[in-house]
Coordinates of C-alpha atoms and ligand atoms in Angstrom, one line a residue:
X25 CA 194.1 -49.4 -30.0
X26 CA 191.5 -46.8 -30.4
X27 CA 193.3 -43.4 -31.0
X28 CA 190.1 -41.2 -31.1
X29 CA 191.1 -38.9 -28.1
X30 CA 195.1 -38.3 -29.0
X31 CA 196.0 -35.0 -30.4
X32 CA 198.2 -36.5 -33.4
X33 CA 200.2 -33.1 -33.9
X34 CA 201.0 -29.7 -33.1
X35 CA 200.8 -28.1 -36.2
X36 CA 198.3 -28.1 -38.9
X37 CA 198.1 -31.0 -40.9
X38 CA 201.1 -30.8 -44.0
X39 CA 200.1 -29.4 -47.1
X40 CA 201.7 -30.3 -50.9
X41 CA 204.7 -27.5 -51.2
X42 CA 203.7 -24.3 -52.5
X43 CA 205.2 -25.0 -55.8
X44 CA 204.4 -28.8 -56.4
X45 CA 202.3 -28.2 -59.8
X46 CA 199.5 -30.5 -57.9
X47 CA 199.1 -28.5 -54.9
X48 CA 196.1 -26.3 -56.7
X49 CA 195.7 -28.5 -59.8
X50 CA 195.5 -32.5 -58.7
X51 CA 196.0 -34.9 -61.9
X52 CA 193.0 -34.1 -64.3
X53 CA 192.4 -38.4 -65.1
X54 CA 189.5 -37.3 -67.8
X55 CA 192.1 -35.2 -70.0
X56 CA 195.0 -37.9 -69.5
X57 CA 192.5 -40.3 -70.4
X58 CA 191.3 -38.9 -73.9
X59 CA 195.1 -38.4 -74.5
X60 CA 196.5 -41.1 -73.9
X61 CA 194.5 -44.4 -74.8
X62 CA 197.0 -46.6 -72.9
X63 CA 195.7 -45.1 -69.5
X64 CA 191.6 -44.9 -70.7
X65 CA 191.7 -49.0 -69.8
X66 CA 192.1 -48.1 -66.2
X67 CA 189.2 -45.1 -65.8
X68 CA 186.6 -46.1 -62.7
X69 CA 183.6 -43.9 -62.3
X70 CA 182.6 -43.8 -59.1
X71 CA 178.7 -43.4 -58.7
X72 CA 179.7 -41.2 -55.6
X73 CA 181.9 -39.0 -57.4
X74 CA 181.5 -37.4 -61.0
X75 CA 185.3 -37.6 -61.6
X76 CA 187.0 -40.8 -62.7
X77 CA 189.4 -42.2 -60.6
X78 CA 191.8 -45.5 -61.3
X79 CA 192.1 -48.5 -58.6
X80 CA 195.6 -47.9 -56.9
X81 CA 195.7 -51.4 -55.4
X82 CA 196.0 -52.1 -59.3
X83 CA 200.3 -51.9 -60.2
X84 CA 199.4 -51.3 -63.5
X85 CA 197.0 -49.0 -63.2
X86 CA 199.3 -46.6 -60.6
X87 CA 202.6 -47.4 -62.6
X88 CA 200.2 -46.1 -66.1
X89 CA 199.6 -43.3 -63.8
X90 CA 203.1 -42.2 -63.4
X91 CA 204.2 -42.9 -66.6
X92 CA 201.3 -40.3 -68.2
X93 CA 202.1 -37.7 -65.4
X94 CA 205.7 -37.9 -66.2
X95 CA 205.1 -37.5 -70.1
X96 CA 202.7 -35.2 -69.9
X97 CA 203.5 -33.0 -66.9
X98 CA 207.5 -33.4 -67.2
X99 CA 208.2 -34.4 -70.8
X100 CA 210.2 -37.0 -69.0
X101 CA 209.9 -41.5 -70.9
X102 CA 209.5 -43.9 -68.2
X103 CA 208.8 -47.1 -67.3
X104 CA 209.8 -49.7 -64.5
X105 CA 209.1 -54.0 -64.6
X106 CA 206.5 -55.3 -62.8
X107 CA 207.1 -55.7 -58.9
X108 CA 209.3 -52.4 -58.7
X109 CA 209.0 -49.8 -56.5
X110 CA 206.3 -47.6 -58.3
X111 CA 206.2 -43.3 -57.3
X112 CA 203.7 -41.2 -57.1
X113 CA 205.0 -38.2 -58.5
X114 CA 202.8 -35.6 -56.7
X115 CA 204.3 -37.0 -53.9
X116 CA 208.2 -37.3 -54.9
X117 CA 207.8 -33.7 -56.0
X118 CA 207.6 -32.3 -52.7
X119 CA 210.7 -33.8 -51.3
X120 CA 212.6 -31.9 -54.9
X121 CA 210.6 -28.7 -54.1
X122 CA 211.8 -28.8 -50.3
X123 CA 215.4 -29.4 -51.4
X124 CA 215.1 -26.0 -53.5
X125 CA 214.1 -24.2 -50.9
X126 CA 217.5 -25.7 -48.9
X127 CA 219.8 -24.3 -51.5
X128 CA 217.6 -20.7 -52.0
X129 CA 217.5 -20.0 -48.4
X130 CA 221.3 -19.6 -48.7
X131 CA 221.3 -20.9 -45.1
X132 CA 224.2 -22.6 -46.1
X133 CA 226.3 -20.9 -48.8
X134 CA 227.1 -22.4 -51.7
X135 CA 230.6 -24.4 -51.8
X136 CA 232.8 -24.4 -55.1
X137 CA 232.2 -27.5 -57.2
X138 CA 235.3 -28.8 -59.0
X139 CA 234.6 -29.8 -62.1
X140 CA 231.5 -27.5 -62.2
X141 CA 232.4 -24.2 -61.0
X142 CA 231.7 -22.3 -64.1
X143 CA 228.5 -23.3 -65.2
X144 CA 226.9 -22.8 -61.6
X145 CA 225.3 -26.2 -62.0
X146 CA 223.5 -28.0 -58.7
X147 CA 224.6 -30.8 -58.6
X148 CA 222.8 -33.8 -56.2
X149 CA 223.3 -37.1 -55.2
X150 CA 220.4 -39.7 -54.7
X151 CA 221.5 -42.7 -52.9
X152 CA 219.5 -45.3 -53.6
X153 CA 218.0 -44.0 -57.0
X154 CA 215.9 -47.3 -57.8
X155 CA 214.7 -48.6 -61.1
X156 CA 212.3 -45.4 -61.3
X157 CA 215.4 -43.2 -61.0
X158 CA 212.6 -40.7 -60.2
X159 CA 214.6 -37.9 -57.9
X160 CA 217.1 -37.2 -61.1
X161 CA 214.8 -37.4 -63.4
X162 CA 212.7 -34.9 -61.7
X163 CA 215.1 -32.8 -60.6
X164 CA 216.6 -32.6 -64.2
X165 CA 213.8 -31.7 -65.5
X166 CA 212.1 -29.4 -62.6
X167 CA 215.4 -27.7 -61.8
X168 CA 217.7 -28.4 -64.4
X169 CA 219.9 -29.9 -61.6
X170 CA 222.9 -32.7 -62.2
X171 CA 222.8 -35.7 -60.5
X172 CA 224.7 -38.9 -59.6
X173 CA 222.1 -42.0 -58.9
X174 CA 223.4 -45.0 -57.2
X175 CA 222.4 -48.4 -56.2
X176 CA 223.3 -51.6 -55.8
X177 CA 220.6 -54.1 -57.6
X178 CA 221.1 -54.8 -61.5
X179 CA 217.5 -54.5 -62.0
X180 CA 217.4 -50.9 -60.7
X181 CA 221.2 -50.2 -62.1
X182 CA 219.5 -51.6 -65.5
X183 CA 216.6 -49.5 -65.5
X184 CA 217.7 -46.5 -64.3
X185 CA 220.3 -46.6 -67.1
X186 CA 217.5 -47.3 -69.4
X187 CA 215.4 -44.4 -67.9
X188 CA 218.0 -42.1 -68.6
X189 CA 218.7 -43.0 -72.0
X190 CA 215.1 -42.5 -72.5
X191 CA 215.2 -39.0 -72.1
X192 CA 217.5 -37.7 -73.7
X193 CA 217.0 -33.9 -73.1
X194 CA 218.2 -34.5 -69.6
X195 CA 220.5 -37.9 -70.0
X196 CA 223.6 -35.4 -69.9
X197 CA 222.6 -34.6 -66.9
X198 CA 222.3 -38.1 -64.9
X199 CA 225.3 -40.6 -64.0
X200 CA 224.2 -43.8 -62.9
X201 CA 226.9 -44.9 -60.6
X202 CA 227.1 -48.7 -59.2
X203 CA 227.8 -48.5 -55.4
X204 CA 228.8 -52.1 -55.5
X205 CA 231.8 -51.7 -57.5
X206 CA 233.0 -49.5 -54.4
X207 CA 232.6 -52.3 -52.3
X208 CA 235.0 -54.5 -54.2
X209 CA 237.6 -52.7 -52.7
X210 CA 235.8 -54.4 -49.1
X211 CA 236.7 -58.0 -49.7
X212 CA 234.7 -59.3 -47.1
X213 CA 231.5 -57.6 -48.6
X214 CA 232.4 -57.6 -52.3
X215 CA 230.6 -60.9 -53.0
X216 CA 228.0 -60.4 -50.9
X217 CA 224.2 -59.0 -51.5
X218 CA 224.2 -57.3 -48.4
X219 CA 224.3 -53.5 -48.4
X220 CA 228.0 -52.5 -47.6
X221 CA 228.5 -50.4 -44.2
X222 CA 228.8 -47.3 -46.8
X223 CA 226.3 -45.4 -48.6
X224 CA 229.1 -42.2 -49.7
X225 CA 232.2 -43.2 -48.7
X226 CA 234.0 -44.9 -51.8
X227 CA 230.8 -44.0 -54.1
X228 CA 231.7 -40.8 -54.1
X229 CA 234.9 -39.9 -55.9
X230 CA 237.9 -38.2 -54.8
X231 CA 237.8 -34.7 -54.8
X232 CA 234.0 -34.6 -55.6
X233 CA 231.7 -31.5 -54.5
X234 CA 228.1 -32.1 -54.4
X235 CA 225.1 -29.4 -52.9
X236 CA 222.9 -31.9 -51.6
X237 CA 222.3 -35.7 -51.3
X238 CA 218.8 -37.1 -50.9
X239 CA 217.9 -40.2 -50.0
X240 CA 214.4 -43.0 -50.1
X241 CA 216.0 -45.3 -48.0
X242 CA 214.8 -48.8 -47.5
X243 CA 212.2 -48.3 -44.6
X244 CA 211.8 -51.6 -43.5
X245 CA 213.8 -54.5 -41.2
X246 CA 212.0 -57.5 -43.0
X247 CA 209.5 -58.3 -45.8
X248 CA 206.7 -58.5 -43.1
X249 CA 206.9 -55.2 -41.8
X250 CA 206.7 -53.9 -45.0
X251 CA 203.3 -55.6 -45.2
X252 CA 201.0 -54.3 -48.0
X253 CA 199.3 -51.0 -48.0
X254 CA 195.8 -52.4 -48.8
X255 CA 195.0 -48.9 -50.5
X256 CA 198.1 -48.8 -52.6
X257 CA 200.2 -51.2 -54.8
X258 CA 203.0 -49.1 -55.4
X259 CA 205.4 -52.6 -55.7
X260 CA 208.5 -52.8 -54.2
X261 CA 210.8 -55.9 -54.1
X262 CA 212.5 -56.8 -50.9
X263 CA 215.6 -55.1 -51.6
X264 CA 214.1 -51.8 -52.2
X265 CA 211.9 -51.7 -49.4
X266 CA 214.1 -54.2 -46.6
X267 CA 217.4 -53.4 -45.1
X268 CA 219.0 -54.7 -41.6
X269 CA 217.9 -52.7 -38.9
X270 CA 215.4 -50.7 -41.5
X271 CA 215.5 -46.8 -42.0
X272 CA 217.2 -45.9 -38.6
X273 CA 220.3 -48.1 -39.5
X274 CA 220.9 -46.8 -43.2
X275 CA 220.4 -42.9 -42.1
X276 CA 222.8 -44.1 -39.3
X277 CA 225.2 -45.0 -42.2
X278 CA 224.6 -41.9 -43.9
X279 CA 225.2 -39.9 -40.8
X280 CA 228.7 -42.1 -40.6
X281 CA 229.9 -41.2 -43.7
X282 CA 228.5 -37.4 -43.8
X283 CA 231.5 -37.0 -41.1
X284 CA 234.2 -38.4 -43.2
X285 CA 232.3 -36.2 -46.3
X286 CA 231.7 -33.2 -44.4
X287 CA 233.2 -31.1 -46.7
X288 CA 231.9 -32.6 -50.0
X289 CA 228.7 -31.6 -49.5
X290 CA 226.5 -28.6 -48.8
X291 CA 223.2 -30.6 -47.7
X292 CA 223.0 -34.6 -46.4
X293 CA 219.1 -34.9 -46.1
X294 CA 217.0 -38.1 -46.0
X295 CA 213.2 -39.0 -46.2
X296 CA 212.5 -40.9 -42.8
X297 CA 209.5 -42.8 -42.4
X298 CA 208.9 -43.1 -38.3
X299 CA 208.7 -39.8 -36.1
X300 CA 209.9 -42.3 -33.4
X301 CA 213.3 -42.5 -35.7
X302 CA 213.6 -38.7 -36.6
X303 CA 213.8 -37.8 -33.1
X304 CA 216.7 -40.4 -32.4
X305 CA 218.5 -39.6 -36.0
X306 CA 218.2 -36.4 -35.0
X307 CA 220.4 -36.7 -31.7
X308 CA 223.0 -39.0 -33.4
X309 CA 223.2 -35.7 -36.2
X310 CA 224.3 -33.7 -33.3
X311 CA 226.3 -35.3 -31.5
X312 CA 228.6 -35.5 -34.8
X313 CA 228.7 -32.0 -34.7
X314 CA 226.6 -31.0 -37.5
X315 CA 226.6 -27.3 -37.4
X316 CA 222.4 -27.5 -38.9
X317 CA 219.5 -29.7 -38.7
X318 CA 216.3 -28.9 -40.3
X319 CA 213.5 -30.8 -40.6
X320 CA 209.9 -30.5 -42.6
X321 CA 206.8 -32.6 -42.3
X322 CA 205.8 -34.1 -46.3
X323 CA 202.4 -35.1 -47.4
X324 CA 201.8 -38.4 -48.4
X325 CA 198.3 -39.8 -49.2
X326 CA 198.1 -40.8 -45.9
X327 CA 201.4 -41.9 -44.6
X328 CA 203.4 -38.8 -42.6
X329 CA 206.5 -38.9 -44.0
X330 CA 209.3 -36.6 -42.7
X331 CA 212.5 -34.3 -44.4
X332 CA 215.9 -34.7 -42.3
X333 CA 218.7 -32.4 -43.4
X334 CA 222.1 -31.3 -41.7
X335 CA 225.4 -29.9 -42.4
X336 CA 228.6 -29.3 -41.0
X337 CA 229.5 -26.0 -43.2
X338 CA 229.3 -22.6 -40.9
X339 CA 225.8 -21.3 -41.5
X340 CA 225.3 -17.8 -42.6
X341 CA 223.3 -17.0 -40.2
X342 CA 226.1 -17.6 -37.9
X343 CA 227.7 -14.2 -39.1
X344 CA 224.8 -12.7 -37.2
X345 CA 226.4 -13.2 -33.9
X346 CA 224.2 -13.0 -30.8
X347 CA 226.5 -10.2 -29.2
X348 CA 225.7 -7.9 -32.0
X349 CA 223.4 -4.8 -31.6
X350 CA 219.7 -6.2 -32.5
X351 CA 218.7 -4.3 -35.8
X352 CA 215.0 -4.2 -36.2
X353 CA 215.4 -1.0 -39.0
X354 CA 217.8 -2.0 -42.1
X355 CA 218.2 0.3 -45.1
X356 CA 220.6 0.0 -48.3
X357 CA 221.1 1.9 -51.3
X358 CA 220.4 1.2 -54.9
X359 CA 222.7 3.5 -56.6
X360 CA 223.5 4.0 -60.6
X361 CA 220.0 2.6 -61.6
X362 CA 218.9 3.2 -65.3
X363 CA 216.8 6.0 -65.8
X364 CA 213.4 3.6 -66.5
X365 CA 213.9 1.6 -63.3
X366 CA 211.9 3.4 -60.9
X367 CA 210.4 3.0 -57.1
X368 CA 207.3 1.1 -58.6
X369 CA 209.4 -1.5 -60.6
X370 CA 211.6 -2.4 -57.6
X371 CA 208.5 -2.3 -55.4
X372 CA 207.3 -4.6 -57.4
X373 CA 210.5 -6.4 -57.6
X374 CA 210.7 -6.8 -53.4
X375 CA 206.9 -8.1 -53.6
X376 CA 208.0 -11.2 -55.7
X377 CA 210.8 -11.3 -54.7
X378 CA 209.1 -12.4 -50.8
X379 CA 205.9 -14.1 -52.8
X380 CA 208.8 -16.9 -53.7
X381 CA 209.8 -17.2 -50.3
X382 CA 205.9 -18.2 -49.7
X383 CA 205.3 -15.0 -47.9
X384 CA 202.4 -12.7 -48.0
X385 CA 202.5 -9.4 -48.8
X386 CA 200.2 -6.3 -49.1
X387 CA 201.4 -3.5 -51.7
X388 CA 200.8 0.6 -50.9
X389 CA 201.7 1.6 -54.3
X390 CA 200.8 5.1 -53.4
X391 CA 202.9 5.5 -50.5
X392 CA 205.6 2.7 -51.8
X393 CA 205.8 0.0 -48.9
X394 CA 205.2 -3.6 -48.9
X395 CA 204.0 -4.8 -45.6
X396 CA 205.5 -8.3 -45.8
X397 CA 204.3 -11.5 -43.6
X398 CA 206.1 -14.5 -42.6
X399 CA 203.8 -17.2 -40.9
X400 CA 205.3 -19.0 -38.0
X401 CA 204.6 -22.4 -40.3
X402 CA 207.2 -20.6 -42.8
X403 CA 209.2 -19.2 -40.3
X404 CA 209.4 -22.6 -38.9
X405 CA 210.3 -24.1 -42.5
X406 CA 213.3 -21.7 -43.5
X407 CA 214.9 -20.9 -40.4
X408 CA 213.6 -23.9 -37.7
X409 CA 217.1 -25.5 -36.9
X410 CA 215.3 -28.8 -35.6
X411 CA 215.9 -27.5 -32.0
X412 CA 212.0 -26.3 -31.9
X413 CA 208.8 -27.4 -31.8
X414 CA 206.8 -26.1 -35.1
X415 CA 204.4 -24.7 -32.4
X416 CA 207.7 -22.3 -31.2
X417 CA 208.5 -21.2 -34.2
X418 CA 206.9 -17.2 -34.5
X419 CA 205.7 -15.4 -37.4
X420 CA 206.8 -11.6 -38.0
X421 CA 205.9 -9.1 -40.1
X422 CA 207.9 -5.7 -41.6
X423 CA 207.5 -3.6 -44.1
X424 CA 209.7 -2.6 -46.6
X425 CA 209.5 1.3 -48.4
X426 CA 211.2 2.6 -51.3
X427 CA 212.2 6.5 -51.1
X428 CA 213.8 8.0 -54.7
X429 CA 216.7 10.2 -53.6
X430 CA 217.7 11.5 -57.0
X431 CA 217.3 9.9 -60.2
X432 CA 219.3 6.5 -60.5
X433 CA 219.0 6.3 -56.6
X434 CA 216.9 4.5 -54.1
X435 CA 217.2 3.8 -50.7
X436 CA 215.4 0.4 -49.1
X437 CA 214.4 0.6 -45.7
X438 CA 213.0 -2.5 -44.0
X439 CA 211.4 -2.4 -40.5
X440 CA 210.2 -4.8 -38.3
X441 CA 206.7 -4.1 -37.9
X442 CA 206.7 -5.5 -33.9
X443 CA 209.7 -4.8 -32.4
X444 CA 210.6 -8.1 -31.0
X445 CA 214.0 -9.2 -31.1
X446 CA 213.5 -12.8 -31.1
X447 CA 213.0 -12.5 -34.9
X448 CA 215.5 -10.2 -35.4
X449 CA 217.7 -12.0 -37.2
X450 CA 215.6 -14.1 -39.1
X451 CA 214.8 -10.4 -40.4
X452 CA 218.7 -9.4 -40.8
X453 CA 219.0 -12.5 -43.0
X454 CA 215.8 -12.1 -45.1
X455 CA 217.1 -8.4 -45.4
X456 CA 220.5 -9.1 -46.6
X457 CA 218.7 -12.2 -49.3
X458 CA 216.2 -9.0 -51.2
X459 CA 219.1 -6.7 -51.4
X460 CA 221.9 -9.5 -52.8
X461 CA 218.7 -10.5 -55.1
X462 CA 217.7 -6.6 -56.6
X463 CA 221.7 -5.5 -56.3
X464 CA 221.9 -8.3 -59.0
X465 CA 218.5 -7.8 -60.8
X466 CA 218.8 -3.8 -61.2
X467 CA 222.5 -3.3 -61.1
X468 CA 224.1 -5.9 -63.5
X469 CA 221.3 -4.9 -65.8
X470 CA 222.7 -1.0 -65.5
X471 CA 226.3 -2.5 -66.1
X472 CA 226.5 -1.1 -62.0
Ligands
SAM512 C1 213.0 -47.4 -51.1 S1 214.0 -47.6 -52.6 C2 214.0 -46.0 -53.2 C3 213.9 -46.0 -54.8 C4 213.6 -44.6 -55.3 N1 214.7 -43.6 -54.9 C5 212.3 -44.1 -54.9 O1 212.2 -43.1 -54.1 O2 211.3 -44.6 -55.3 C6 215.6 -47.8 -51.9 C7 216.7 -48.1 -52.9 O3 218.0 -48.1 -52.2 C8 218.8 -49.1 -52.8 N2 219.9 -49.4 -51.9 C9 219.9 -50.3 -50.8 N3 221.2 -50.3 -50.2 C10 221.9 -49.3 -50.9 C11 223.2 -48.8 -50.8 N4 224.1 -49.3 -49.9 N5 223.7 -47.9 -51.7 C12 222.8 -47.4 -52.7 N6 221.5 -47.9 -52.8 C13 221.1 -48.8 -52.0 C14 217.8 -50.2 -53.1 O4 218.3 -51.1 -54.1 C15 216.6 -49.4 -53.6 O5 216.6 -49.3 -55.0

């Protein structure tokens, strides 16, 4: 059906996330080629074009592409069998970087990790990790983050093992956990292929914490569905891409057992493939009483893929109760600095400190402010609860100023630049992030 005339979205098409290494810099083929030989077999040059490109309808060709992105961009061995699911890492990045930006918006605090505690370690769980074991082995080595993979194949328990012991840098970091041994304890499943009615519940172990769980769920209700994407061979056997009642019934799962894990874990989040199944997945979320849902938009060659996440701890920006007097001026004090940290190092300090968040700023050294910007497409991203259309979500602007009141003391004053309340908390909140972030910068550095 011709599609011409319908406006496919609201909001600008997705870009790669801000920090996804390919966003400004897309795989230079020339340079992999002419360093590693293995990957020169597979150079096309396109009369049209003066850079080489590769065939991705070729398996090899796309699963050599990933395994000289990963060594060369990552430091990370790899390799998968013919037939398996192959990633594109560009693309699996994203879904990482969006994670990140999860646990550093503090949205939801941190929650104590048992065995963990001391060393402050994130610690995820990918359900579903594959034979590519790609989210741990990327999130090892991107964010130094600790994971648990599971699955329930022995080619893809098998290879992920052997992916892991491949790198071993980062193997201390990775369990690969078999979520079929879990099911032995459900007789009427345990000899069975089919995917047990759990995804956490009994594959996660008594008393465990985690900060998030991700998920590439199978996407598909039969082999046919799955089709071929005649522009892509990125493999996939049946039981990686195919489960009963396809995406919507194993996030359905997921959304089961987040209830009975409510408390284990700081994020659930899933990569869903139909818009038509995020809106549904979406109302099932709520009406278990998840306290958040967030969702983001990912770039994928061209396949819209979306980011579902929820929780059921008490967000922070809770404590910002509706009944409280709106604050659209904020100040706090910096007190017992040493002697060489001055007005233009913490200036400087506040304008990285929101060029992280994806913010833009403009500096008046001379007059110490930072006139800070939040787009509405950021706004949307860091604070959107799911509840709104990307199109609803507002940017703001404030500035913050930096005013030496005697030596070893500063006072931070942020203002919202329009007074309009409806952002007024989003403000509080970014607020109360800079000074928790230079209180620890400048004052543990001072011994304060
Ligand atoms: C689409 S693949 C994703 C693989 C990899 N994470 C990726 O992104 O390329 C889905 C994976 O889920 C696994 N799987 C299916 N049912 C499962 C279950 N109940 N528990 C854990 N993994 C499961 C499949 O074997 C397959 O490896």
């Amino acid at each position: 059906m011709p599609r011409a005339n319908r406006k496919r979205r609201r909001s600008p098409a997705p870009e790669m996330h801000r920090n996804n290494r390919y966003k400004e810099s897309p795989p230079d083929f020339s340079l992999l080629a002419s360093l590693y030989p293995s990957f020169r077999q597979y150079l096309l040059f396109p009369s049209s074009s003066d850079r080489p490109t590769i065939d991705f309808t070729d398996f090899s060709a796309t699963r050599e592409l990933t395994r000289v992105l990963l060594l060369h961009d990552h430091g990370v061995n790899w390799w998968i069998p013919d037939g398996q699911l192959c990633p594109t890492v560009p693309n699996r990045s994203n879904y990482i970087h969006w994670i990140g930006d999860l646990l550093s918006s503090n949205l939801i605090p941190p929650i104590s990790n048992s065995d963990s505690d001391s060393e402050k370690l994130v610690r995820g769980f990918d359900i579903g990790t594959g034979a590519n074991c790609i989210y741990p082995l990327l999130g090892a080595s991107l964010k130094g983050w600790s994971f648990v993979g599971s699955d329930v194949t022995e080619v893809a328990l098998e290879w992920a093992r052997k992916n892991v012991e491949s790198n071993p840098h980062i193997s201390n970091l990775i369990e690969i956990r078999d979520a079929r041994k879990s099911r032995s304890l459900d007789s009427e499943l345990a000899s069975t292929t089919m995917p047990s009615d759990h995804v956490l519940v009994d594959v996660v172990k008594e008393g465990e914490r985690f900060d998030f769980c991700m998920c590439n769920p199978p996407f598909f209700e039969s082999l046919e569905d799955a089709g071929l994407n005649p522009k892509t061979a990125c493999g996939g056997t049946s039981e990686e891409m195919v489960c009963p009642g396809g995406e919507q019934a194993f996030i359905h799962r997921m959304i089961e057992d987040s209830v009975s894990l409510k408390h284990s874990f700081r994020w659930f989040t899933s990569m869903v493939g139909r818009k038509v199944n995020l809106k549904v997945l979406i109302s099932k979320i709520r009406e278990v009483g998840a306290t958040v849902v967030k969702t983001t938009e990912f770039v994928q060659g061209q396949t819209a893929r979306w980011g579902l996440a929820w929780s059921f701890l008490p967000p922070r920006r809770n404590l910002i109760s509706p009944n409280a007097p709106i604050k659209t001026d904020l100040s706090f004090m910096l007190q017992g600095l040493q002697r060489k940290t001055g007005a233009f190092q913490v200036l400087k300090s506040v304008e990285t400190f929101f060029l992280s968040t994806g913010a833009s700023c403009k500096s008046d050294l001379a007059s110490f402010f930072v006139n800070i910007t939040i787009s509405g497409e950021l706004a949307g991203e860091m604070f959107n609860d799911g509840t709104k259309a990307d199109s609803e979500t507002h940017g703001f602007s404030f500035r913050i100023s930096v005013f030496e009141q005697t030596p070893g003391t500063l006072l931070l004053r942020g203002s919202l630049l329009r007074k309009d309340s409806s952002n007024a908390g989003a403000f509080q909140l970014l607020f109360s992030h800079l000074e928790e972030k230079l209180k620890m910068e400048f004052l543990h550095k001072s011994g304060g």
